[in-house]
Coordinates of C-alpha atoms in Angstrom, one line a residue:
Chain C
M1 CA -11.5 11.4 -0.1
N2 CA -15.1 10.4 0.3
I3 CA -17.9 8.8 -1.7
T4 CA -21.6 9.3 -2.0
M5 CA -24.0 6.6 -3.1
Q6 CA -27.6 6.3 -4.2
T7 CA -29.7 3.4 -5.3
I8 CA -32.5 3.4 -7.8
A9 CA -34.8 0.6 -8.8
I10 CA -34.4 -0.7 -12.3
Q11 CA -36.2 -3.6 -14.1
N12 CA -35.4 -6.8 -12.2
G13 CA -32.9 -5.2 -9.9
T14 CA -31.1 -2.2 -8.6
K15 CA -28.7 0.4 -9.9
L16 CA -26.1 1.8 -7.5
L17 CA -24.9 5.2 -8.4
V18 CA -21.5 6.0 -7.0
A19 CA -19.7 9.4 -6.9
G20 CA -16.2 10.3 -5.6
E21 CA -13.0 8.3 -5.1
V22 CA -12.9 4.7 -4.2
D23 CA -9.7 3.8 -2.3
A24 CA -8.7 1.9 0.8
H25 CA -10.5 4.4 3.0
T26 CA -13.8 4.5 1.1
A27 CA -13.9 0.9 -0.3
P28 CA -15.6 -0.5 2.9
Q29 CA -18.5 2.0 2.4
L30 CA -18.9 0.8 -1.2
S31 CA -18.8 -2.8 0.1
D32 CA -21.4 -2.1 2.8
Q33 CA -23.8 -0.8 0.1
L34 CA -23.1 -3.3 -2.7
V35 CA -22.9 -6.6 -0.8
P36 CA -26.5 -6.5 0.5
L37 CA -27.7 -5.6 -3.0
V38 CA -26.3 -8.7 -4.6
Q39 CA -27.6 -10.8 -1.7
R40 CA -31.1 -9.5 -2.0
P41 CA -33.3 -12.3 -3.5
A42 CA -35.4 -9.8 -5.4
N43 CA -32.4 -8.5 -7.3
Q44 CA -31.7 -10.5 -10.5
S45 CA -29.5 -7.7 -11.7
V46 CA -27.2 -5.1 -9.9
V47 CA -25.7 -2.4 -12.0
V48 CA -23.0 -0.2 -10.5
D49 CA -22.7 3.2 -12.3
L50 CA -19.3 4.7 -11.9
A51 CA -19.9 7.8 -14.1
E52 CA -19.0 10.1 -11.2
V53 CA -16.1 8.1 -9.9
S54 CA -12.8 9.9 -10.7
Y55 CA -10.5 7.4 -9.0
L56 CA -10.6 3.7 -8.1
D57 CA -7.7 1.6 -6.9
S58 CA -7.1 -2.1 -6.4
T59 CA -9.0 -2.1 -3.1
G60 CA -12.0 -0.8 -5.0
L61 CA -11.6 -3.7 -7.5
G62 CA -11.5 -6.0 -4.5
V63 CA -15.0 -4.9 -3.5
F64 CA -16.2 -5.9 -7.0
V65 CA -14.4 -9.3 -6.8
G66 CA -16.0 -9.9 -3.4
A67 CA -19.5 -8.9 -4.7
L68 CA -19.0 -11.0 -7.8
K69 CA -18.3 -14.1 -5.7
L70 CA -21.4 -13.5 -3.7
S71 CA -23.5 -12.8 -6.8
Q72 CA -22.4 -16.1 -8.3
Q73 CA -23.9 -17.8 -5.2
T74 CA -27.2 -15.9 -5.3
G75 CA -27.6 -16.0 -9.1
C76 CA -27.6 -12.2 -9.3
R77 CA -26.0 -10.6 -12.4
L78 CA -23.4 -7.9 -11.5
S79 CA -22.3 -5.3 -14.0
I80 CA -20.5 -2.0 -14.0
Q81 CA -21.1 0.9 -16.3
N82 CA -19.8 4.3 -17.3
V83 CA -16.2 3.8 -16.2
T84 CA -13.4 6.2 -17.2
P85 CA -10.7 5.0 -19.5
R86 CA -8.3 4.8 -16.5
I87 CA -10.7 2.6 -14.5
E88 CA -11.5 0.5 -17.6
R89 CA -7.7 -0.1 -18.0
L90 CA -7.6 -1.4 -14.4
F91 CA -10.4 -3.9 -15.2
R92 CA -8.6 -4.9 -18.4
I93 CA -5.1 -5.4 -17.0
T94 CA -6.4 -7.4 -14.1
G95 CA -8.5 -9.6 -16.5
L96 CA -11.6 -8.8 -14.4
I97 CA -13.2 -7.3 -17.6
D98 CA -13.6 -10.9 -18.8
I99 CA -15.7 -12.0 -15.9
I100 CA -17.6 -8.8 -14.9
P101 CA -19.4 -6.9 -17.7
V102 CA -17.8 -3.4 -17.8
T103 CA -19.1 -0.6 -20.1
P104 CA -16.9 2.4 -20.7
R105 CA -18.2 6.0 -20.8
A106 CA -17.5 8.3 -23.7
E107 CA -14.3 10.2 -22.9
S108 CA -15.0 13.7 -21.8
V109 CA -13.6 16.8 -23.4
A110 CA -12.0 17.6 -20.0
G111 CA -10.2 14.3 -19.9
Q112 CA -8.8 14.8 -23.4
Q113 CA -7.5 18.2 -22.3
D114 CA -5.9 16.7 -19.2
Q115 CA -4.1 14.1 -21.4
A116 CA -2.9 16.8 -23.9
S117 CA -1.6 18.9 -21.1
L118 CA 0.3 16.0 -19.5
Q119 CA 1.8 14.9 -22.8
K120 CA 3.0 18.4 -23.4
R121 CA 4.6 18.7 -20.0
F122 CA 6.5 15.4 -20.4
D123 CA 7.2 15.6 -24.1
V124 CA 6.0 12.0 -24.3
V125 CA 7.5 9.5 -26.7
S126 CA 4.7 7.0 -27.0
A127 CA 5.4 3.2 -27.0
D128 CA 3.1 1.7 -29.6
P129 CA 2.2 -1.8 -28.4
K130 CA 0.7 -2.7 -31.7
E131 CA 3.9 -2.4 -33.7
E132 CA 5.9 -5.5 -33.9
P133 CA 9.5 -5.0 -32.9
Chain V
M1 CA 11.8 9.7 43.2
A2 CA 9.4 8.3 45.7
R3 CA 6.1 9.9 46.6
Q4 CA 7.6 11.6 49.7
E5 CA 10.4 13.0 47.6
W6 CA 8.2 14.6 44.9
E7 CA 5.9 16.0 47.6
D8 CA 8.9 17.6 49.3
E9 CA 10.2 19.0 46.0
Y10 CA 6.7 20.4 45.2
R11 CA 6.4 22.0 48.6
K12 CA 9.8 23.5 48.3
I13 CA 9.1 25.0 44.8
L14 CA 5.6 26.3 45.9
Q15 CA 7.0 28.0 49.0
A16 CA 9.9 29.6 47.1
F17 CA 7.4 30.8 44.5
L18 CA 5.1 32.3 47.0
R19 CA 8.0 34.1 48.6
G20 CA 9.4 35.6 45.4
R21 CA 7.1 34.7 42.5
G22 CA 10.2 34.1 40.4
E23 CA 10.6 32.7 36.9
D24 CA 13.0 30.1 38.2
Q25 CA 10.3 28.4 40.3
L26 CA 8.0 28.3 37.4
Y27 CA 10.7 26.6 35.3
L28 CA 11.3 24.1 38.2
G29 CA 7.5 23.6 38.3
Q30 CA 7.5 22.7 34.6
Q31 CA 10.4 20.3 35.1
L32 CA 8.6 18.6 38.0
S33 CA 5.4 18.4 35.9
K34 CA 7.3 16.4 33.2
W35 CA 8.6 14.1 35.9
L36 CA 5.2 13.6 37.4
R37 CA 3.6 12.9 34.0
A38 CA 6.4 10.4 33.1
H39 CA 5.8 8.6 36.5
H40 CA 2.0 8.5 36.0
V41 CA 1.1 10.7 38.9
A42 CA -2.6 11.6 38.4
P43 CA -3.8 15.2 38.2
E44 CA -6.1 14.8 41.2
E45 CA -3.2 13.6 43.4
I46 CA -1.3 16.8 42.5
V47 CA -4.3 19.1 43.3
D48 CA -4.8 17.2 46.5
F49 CA -1.2 17.7 47.6
H50 CA -1.2 21.3 46.4
V51 CA -3.9 22.3 48.8
R52 CA -2.2 20.4 51.7
A53 CA 1.2 22.1 51.0
L54 CA -0.5 25.5 50.7
A55 CA -2.3 25.0 54.0
E56 CA 1.1 24.2 55.6
T57 CA 2.6 27.4 54.2
V58 CA -0.1 30.0 54.7
E59 CA -3.3 30.5 56.7
L60 CA -5.9 29.3 54.3
P61 CA -9.5 30.5 54.6
E62 CA -11.9 27.5 54.9
L63 CA -13.8 28.7 51.9
V64 CA -10.7 28.5 49.7
K65 CA -9.7 25.2 51.2
D66 CA -13.1 23.7 50.4
S67 CA -13.1 25.0 46.9
F68 CA -10.1 22.7 46.2
Q69 CA -12.4 19.8 46.9
L70 CA -14.4 20.8 43.8
L71 CA -11.2 21.1 41.8
T72 CA -10.1 17.6 42.9
E73 CA -13.4 16.2 41.8
V74 CA -13.0 17.9 38.4
M75 CA -9.5 16.6 38.1
I76 CA -10.6 13.0 38.7
E77 CA -12.1 12.9 35.2
Y78 CA -8.8 14.1 33.8
G79 CA -7.1 11.4 35.8
I80 CA -9.3 8.7 34.2
A81 CA -8.6 10.2 30.7
F82 CA -4.8 10.2 31.6
R83 CA -4.9 6.5 32.6
E84 CA -6.8 5.6 29.4
Y85 CA -4.2 7.5 27.4
R86 CA -1.4 5.6 29.2
S87 CA -3.1 2.3 28.5
L88 CA -3.6 3.1 24.8
R89 CA -0.1 4.3 24.5
S90 CA 1.2 1.1 26.0
R91 CA -0.9 -1.0 23.6
Q92 CA 0.3 1.1 20.7
Q93 CA 3.9 0.5 21.6
Q94 CA 3.2 -3.2 21.9
L95 CA 1.6 -3.2 18.4
E96 CA 4.5 -1.2 16.9
S97 CA 6.9 -3.6 18.4
E98 CA 5.0 -6.6 17.0
I99 CA 4.8 -4.9 13.5
E100 CA 8.5 -4.3 13.7
V101 CA 9.2 -7.9 14.4
A102 CA 6.8 -8.9 11.6
A103 CA 8.5 -6.5 9.2
T104 CA 11.8 -8.1 10.0
M105 CA 10.4 -11.5 9.5
Q106 CA 8.8 -10.4 6.2
Q107 CA 12.3 -9.5 4.9
T108 CA 13.3 -13.1 5.4
L109 CA 10.6 -14.1 2.8
L110 CA 12.4 -12.1 0.1
P111 CA 15.7 -13.1 -1.5
R112 CA 18.7 -11.1 -0.5
T113 CA 20.6 -11.7 -3.7
S114 CA 19.7 -12.2 -7.4
P115 CA 21.2 -14.9 -9.6
Q116 CA 24.5 -13.9 -11.2
F117 CA 25.3 -14.6 -14.9
D118 CA 28.0 -13.3 -17.2
Q119 CA 25.7 -12.2 -19.9
V120 CA 22.7 -11.0 -18.0
E121 CA 22.4 -8.4 -15.2
I122 CA 19.5 -8.1 -12.8
G123 CA 18.7 -4.9 -11.0
L124 CA 16.1 -4.6 -8.2
I125 CA 14.6 -2.0 -6.0
S126 CA 11.7 -2.6 -3.6
V127 CA 10.6 0.1 -1.2
P128 CA 7.5 -0.4 1.0
A129 CA 5.1 2.5 1.4
K130 CA 4.5 1.5 5.1
Q131 CA 6.5 -0.7 7.4
M132 CA 5.2 -3.9 5.7
S133 CA 5.1 -4.4 2.0
G134 CA 2.4 -5.9 -0.3
D135 CA 4.9 -6.5 -3.1
Y136 CA 6.6 -9.8 -3.4
Y137 CA 9.5 -10.8 -5.6
N138 CA 11.6 -13.9 -6.0
F139 CA 14.4 -15.2 -8.1
A140 CA 15.3 -18.9 -8.5
K141 CA 18.3 -20.4 -10.3
H142 CA 17.0 -23.6 -11.8
D143 CA 20.4 -24.7 -13.2
D144 CA 23.5 -23.0 -14.7
Q145 CA 21.4 -21.9 -17.6
V146 CA 17.9 -21.0 -16.5
F147 CA 16.6 -18.6 -13.8
S148 CA 13.1 -17.6 -13.0
V149 CA 11.7 -14.3 -11.8
A150 CA 8.5 -13.6 -10.0
L151 CA 6.8 -10.3 -9.1
A152 CA 3.5 -10.1 -7.3
D153 CA 1.4 -7.4 -5.8
I154 CA -1.1 -8.3 -3.1
I155 CA -4.2 -6.1 -2.9
G156 CA -4.0 -3.6 -0.1
K157 CA -1.0 -2.9 2.0
G158 CA 0.2 -3.6 5.5
I159 CA -0.3 -6.7 7.6
P160 CA -3.0 -8.5 5.6
A161 CA -0.9 -8.2 2.4
A162 CA 2.2 -9.4 4.2
L163 CA 0.4 -12.5 5.5
C164 CA -0.7 -13.3 1.9
M165 CA 2.9 -12.9 0.8
S166 CA 4.0 -15.8 3.0
M167 CA 1.3 -18.0 1.4
I168 CA 2.6 -17.1 -2.1
K169 CA 6.2 -17.7 -1.1
Y170 CA 5.7 -21.1 0.4
A171 CA 3.3 -22.3 -2.4
M172 CA 5.8 -21.1 -5.0
D173 CA 8.8 -22.8 -3.3
S174 CA 6.9 -26.1 -3.4
F175 CA 6.3 -25.8 -7.1
L176 CA 9.8 -24.5 -8.1
D177 CA 11.4 -27.9 -7.7
Q178 CA 9.0 -29.4 -10.3
R179 CA 10.3 -26.9 -12.9
I180 CA 7.0 -26.2 -14.4
T181 CA 6.2 -23.7 -17.1
P182 CA 5.3 -20.1 -16.2
A183 CA 1.7 -20.7 -17.3
A184 CA 1.4 -23.8 -15.1
M185 CA 3.0 -22.1 -12.2
L186 CA 0.4 -19.3 -12.2
G187 CA -2.4 -21.9 -12.7
R188 CA -1.2 -23.8 -9.6
L189 CA -0.7 -20.7 -7.5
N190 CA -4.2 -19.5 -8.5
G191 CA -5.6 -22.7 -7.1
V192 CA -3.8 -22.2 -3.8
V193 CA -4.7 -18.6 -3.5
E194 CA -8.4 -19.1 -4.5
R195 CA -8.8 -21.7 -1.7
N196 CA -7.1 -19.6 1.0
I197 CA -7.8 -15.9 0.4
E198 CA -10.6 -13.6 1.6
P199 CA -13.4 -13.1 -0.9
G200 CA -12.5 -9.4 -1.6
M201 CA -8.7 -10.0 -2.0
F202 CA -6.6 -11.0 -5.0
I203 CA -3.0 -11.1 -6.1
T204 CA -1.5 -9.9 -9.4
M205 CA 1.6 -11.7 -10.5
F206 CA 4.2 -11.9 -13.3
Y207 CA 6.3 -15.0 -13.6
G208 CA 9.0 -15.6 -16.2
M209 CA 11.9 -18.0 -17.0
Y210 CA 15.0 -16.7 -18.7
D211 CA 17.3 -19.1 -20.6
T212 CA 20.7 -17.5 -20.5
C213 CA 22.1 -19.7 -23.3
L214 CA 19.3 -19.3 -25.8
H215 CA 18.4 -15.8 -24.4
R216 CA 14.8 -16.7 -24.6
F217 CA 12.3 -15.4 -22.0
R218 CA 9.0 -17.2 -21.4
Y219 CA 6.5 -15.6 -19.2
A220 CA 2.9 -15.6 -18.1
V221 CA 0.9 -12.9 -16.3
A222 CA -2.0 -12.9 -13.8
G223 CA -3.6 -9.5 -14.0
H224 CA -0.2 -7.8 -13.3
E225 CA 0.9 -4.3 -14.5
P226 CA 2.4 -4.9 -17.9
G227 CA 6.2 -4.7 -18.1
F228 CA 8.3 -2.9 -20.7
W229 CA 10.7 -4.5 -23.2
Y230 CA 13.4 -2.3 -24.6
R231 CA 14.5 -3.6 -28.0
A232 CA 18.1 -2.3 -28.5
S233 CA 18.2 -2.8 -32.2
K234 CA 15.1 -0.6 -32.6
G235 CA 16.1 1.8 -29.9
R236 CA 12.5 1.8 -28.4
L237 CA 10.3 0.4 -25.7
Y238 CA 7.4 -1.9 -26.1
D239 CA 4.7 -3.1 -23.7
L240 CA 5.3 -6.7 -22.7
E241 CA 2.2 -8.3 -24.1
S242 CA 0.1 -9.9 -21.3
R243 CA -3.3 -11.1 -20.5
G244 CA -4.6 -13.2 -17.6
L245 CA -6.9 -13.0 -14.6
V246 CA -5.6 -12.0 -11.2
L247 CA -5.0 -14.9 -8.8
G248 CA -7.7 -15.9 -6.3
V249 CA -10.9 -15.0 -8.1
T250 CA -12.0 -18.3 -9.8
P251 CA -10.7 -21.8 -9.1
D252 CA -9.6 -22.9 -12.6
V253 CA -7.8 -20.5 -14.9
D254 CA -5.6 -21.3 -17.9
Y255 CA -2.9 -18.8 -18.3
Q256 CA -1.5 -17.9 -21.6
E257 CA 2.3 -18.1 -22.1
Y258 CA 4.4 -15.7 -24.1
E259 CA 7.9 -16.0 -25.4
I260 CA 10.4 -13.4 -26.7
D261 CA 14.0 -13.6 -27.8
I262 CA 16.3 -11.2 -26.0
E263 CA 19.1 -9.6 -28.0
P264 CA 22.3 -7.9 -26.7
G265 CA 21.4 -4.6 -25.0
D266 CA 17.8 -5.5 -24.6
L267 CA 16.0 -4.7 -21.3
L268 CA 13.1 -6.2 -19.5
I269 CA 11.5 -3.9 -17.0
L270 CA 9.0 -5.4 -14.6
M271 CA 7.2 -3.4 -12.0
T272 CA 4.3 -3.2 -9.6
D273 CA 1.5 -0.6 -9.9
G274 CA 3.1 1.5 -7.2
V275 CA 5.6 2.5 -9.9
T276 CA 2.9 3.7 -12.3
E277 CA 0.2 5.0 -9.9
R278 CA 1.9 8.4 -9.2
K279 CA 0.4 11.8 -9.2
V280 CA 2.3 14.7 -10.6
G281 CA 0.7 18.1 -10.1
G282 CA -2.6 16.6 -9.2
R283 CA -2.7 14.3 -12.2
F284 CA -1.7 10.7 -12.6
L285 CA 1.4 9.9 -14.6
Q286 CA 0.7 8.1 -17.8
R287 CA 2.5 4.9 -18.9
E288 CA 4.1 6.9 -21.7
N289 CA 5.6 9.2 -19.1
I290 CA 7.2 6.2 -17.4
A291 CA 8.5 5.0 -20.8
D292 CA 10.0 8.4 -21.3
L293 CA 11.9 8.2 -18.0
I294 CA 13.1 4.7 -18.8
Q295 CA 14.4 5.8 -22.3
A296 CA 16.6 8.4 -20.5
E297 CA 18.3 5.6 -18.6
I298 CA 19.1 3.3 -21.5
G299 CA 22.7 2.3 -21.5
S300 CA 23.1 2.3 -17.7
P301 CA 23.7 -0.9 -15.7
A302 CA 20.5 -2.7 -14.6
Q303 CA 20.8 -1.8 -10.9
Q304 CA 21.5 1.8 -11.7
I305 CA 18.4 2.0 -14.0
A306 CA 16.2 0.7 -11.1
E307 CA 17.6 3.1 -8.6
N308 CA 17.6 6.2 -10.8
L309 CA 14.0 5.6 -11.9
Y310 CA 13.0 5.3 -8.2
R311 CA 14.7 8.6 -7.4
K312 CA 13.2 10.4 -10.4
L313 CA 9.7 9.2 -9.7
L314 CA 10.0 10.1 -6.0
L315 CA 11.1 13.6 -7.0
L316 CA 8.2 14.0 -9.5
S317 CA 5.7 12.9 -6.8
N318 CA 7.0 15.4 -4.2
L319 CA 8.8 12.7 -2.3
E320 CA 5.6 10.9 -1.6
L321 CA 5.4 7.1 -1.9
P322 CA 1.7 6.3 -2.0
D323 CA 2.1 2.6 -2.7
D324 CA 4.8 -0.1 -2.4
H325 CA 7.4 0.4 -5.2
T326 CA 9.1 -2.6 -6.8
M327 CA 11.0 -2.7 -10.0
I328 CA 13.1 -5.5 -11.5
V329 CA 15.4 -4.7 -14.5
I330 CA 16.9 -7.5 -16.5
R331 CA 19.5 -6.5 -19.0
R332 CA 21.3 -8.7 -21.6
V333 CA 24.8 -7.3 -21.6
V334 CA 26.4 -9.2 -24.6

């Protein structure tokens, strides 16, 4: 697993484009890139674009928690955009979505096909959380 | 074997080999080599002795004799690498030994038994992905009627996660006596964790209290993987409704409390994300797939459900356990 990152200047700040998989091995690389960005006085806003991130685990979330704490000290606004439904679910379950702005990306056709294939394989009986028991 | 002894043995093997060039001597040479390595004899010492033993055995041209000086010099670097390897190996063994002690100590932080009630069964399985687990669970019997259940997942794995576990355990123990509500328990634990944890770490936690007379379950959640609730009268599974921020991110958090009434045959299935974060054929299992596997176990005793699900998930993921796996199953029998 590896990640690649690129920064581009945006109005009042920086956008960090991340591609690959963020796990315990690659999270330190993300942290090394992100932490200096939220600490840079010129950055009023740091946007992390996860459009090309296929996997992110709890250690990846930890990088954002650490960066968020630093950004609160420096007054920088941290936000995350273009997350997959799976990554968005992680932010939602952990409650982090309430303290870090997270924007989902439109679900890809490939993603829908993956889900359909998995459901077929396991003959899923879906639990509907909306229905009252 | 002292130095004199291995030198005698080496000389004997060398001389026998030069006489007959037999396979037996080569085999003996291999055996001696293992002994020399185990007893930390450096390669340059062996080369040095080889040339002396050879000179004692045959007339050695000066040129050949001198050439061994070069070989000895070359072997000195190998000797240094060999000593570094020995030093690293020794440190690794020391670390392994310390981790083993720590893993044993960690086990003492976890309860060995769960509370026993006539009408409620509790099943548990907790398997670490490495030697030390980042999953924490606890049961406490508050009186004859009420017990509490806690399940936490500390970000990351290994030693840092295990150290955080001890903080959670002792903080929780100090609050248990006060018999506070699940929401208050998480609020207080959040305060302790936020003050003491590294900036990039956090803990997810589920905490619930089960009244075995009223069969009422009250719980609160701090960013933890949602549990399942099997409603026997409907014959289907529901997600345990939950919302709340993980522990350790901000100092003051008010956690929401939920309450459900448990009927005979109902199940509560609590788990860490190691249960759900499984890859099958290169793709992650969906929550619905886990629900499907649970449905197939309905009717079994709580402990059996926990163990069977662990086995099935392990088989589906090609016997790989990428993360710590903990599942607690609470079943109202009658």
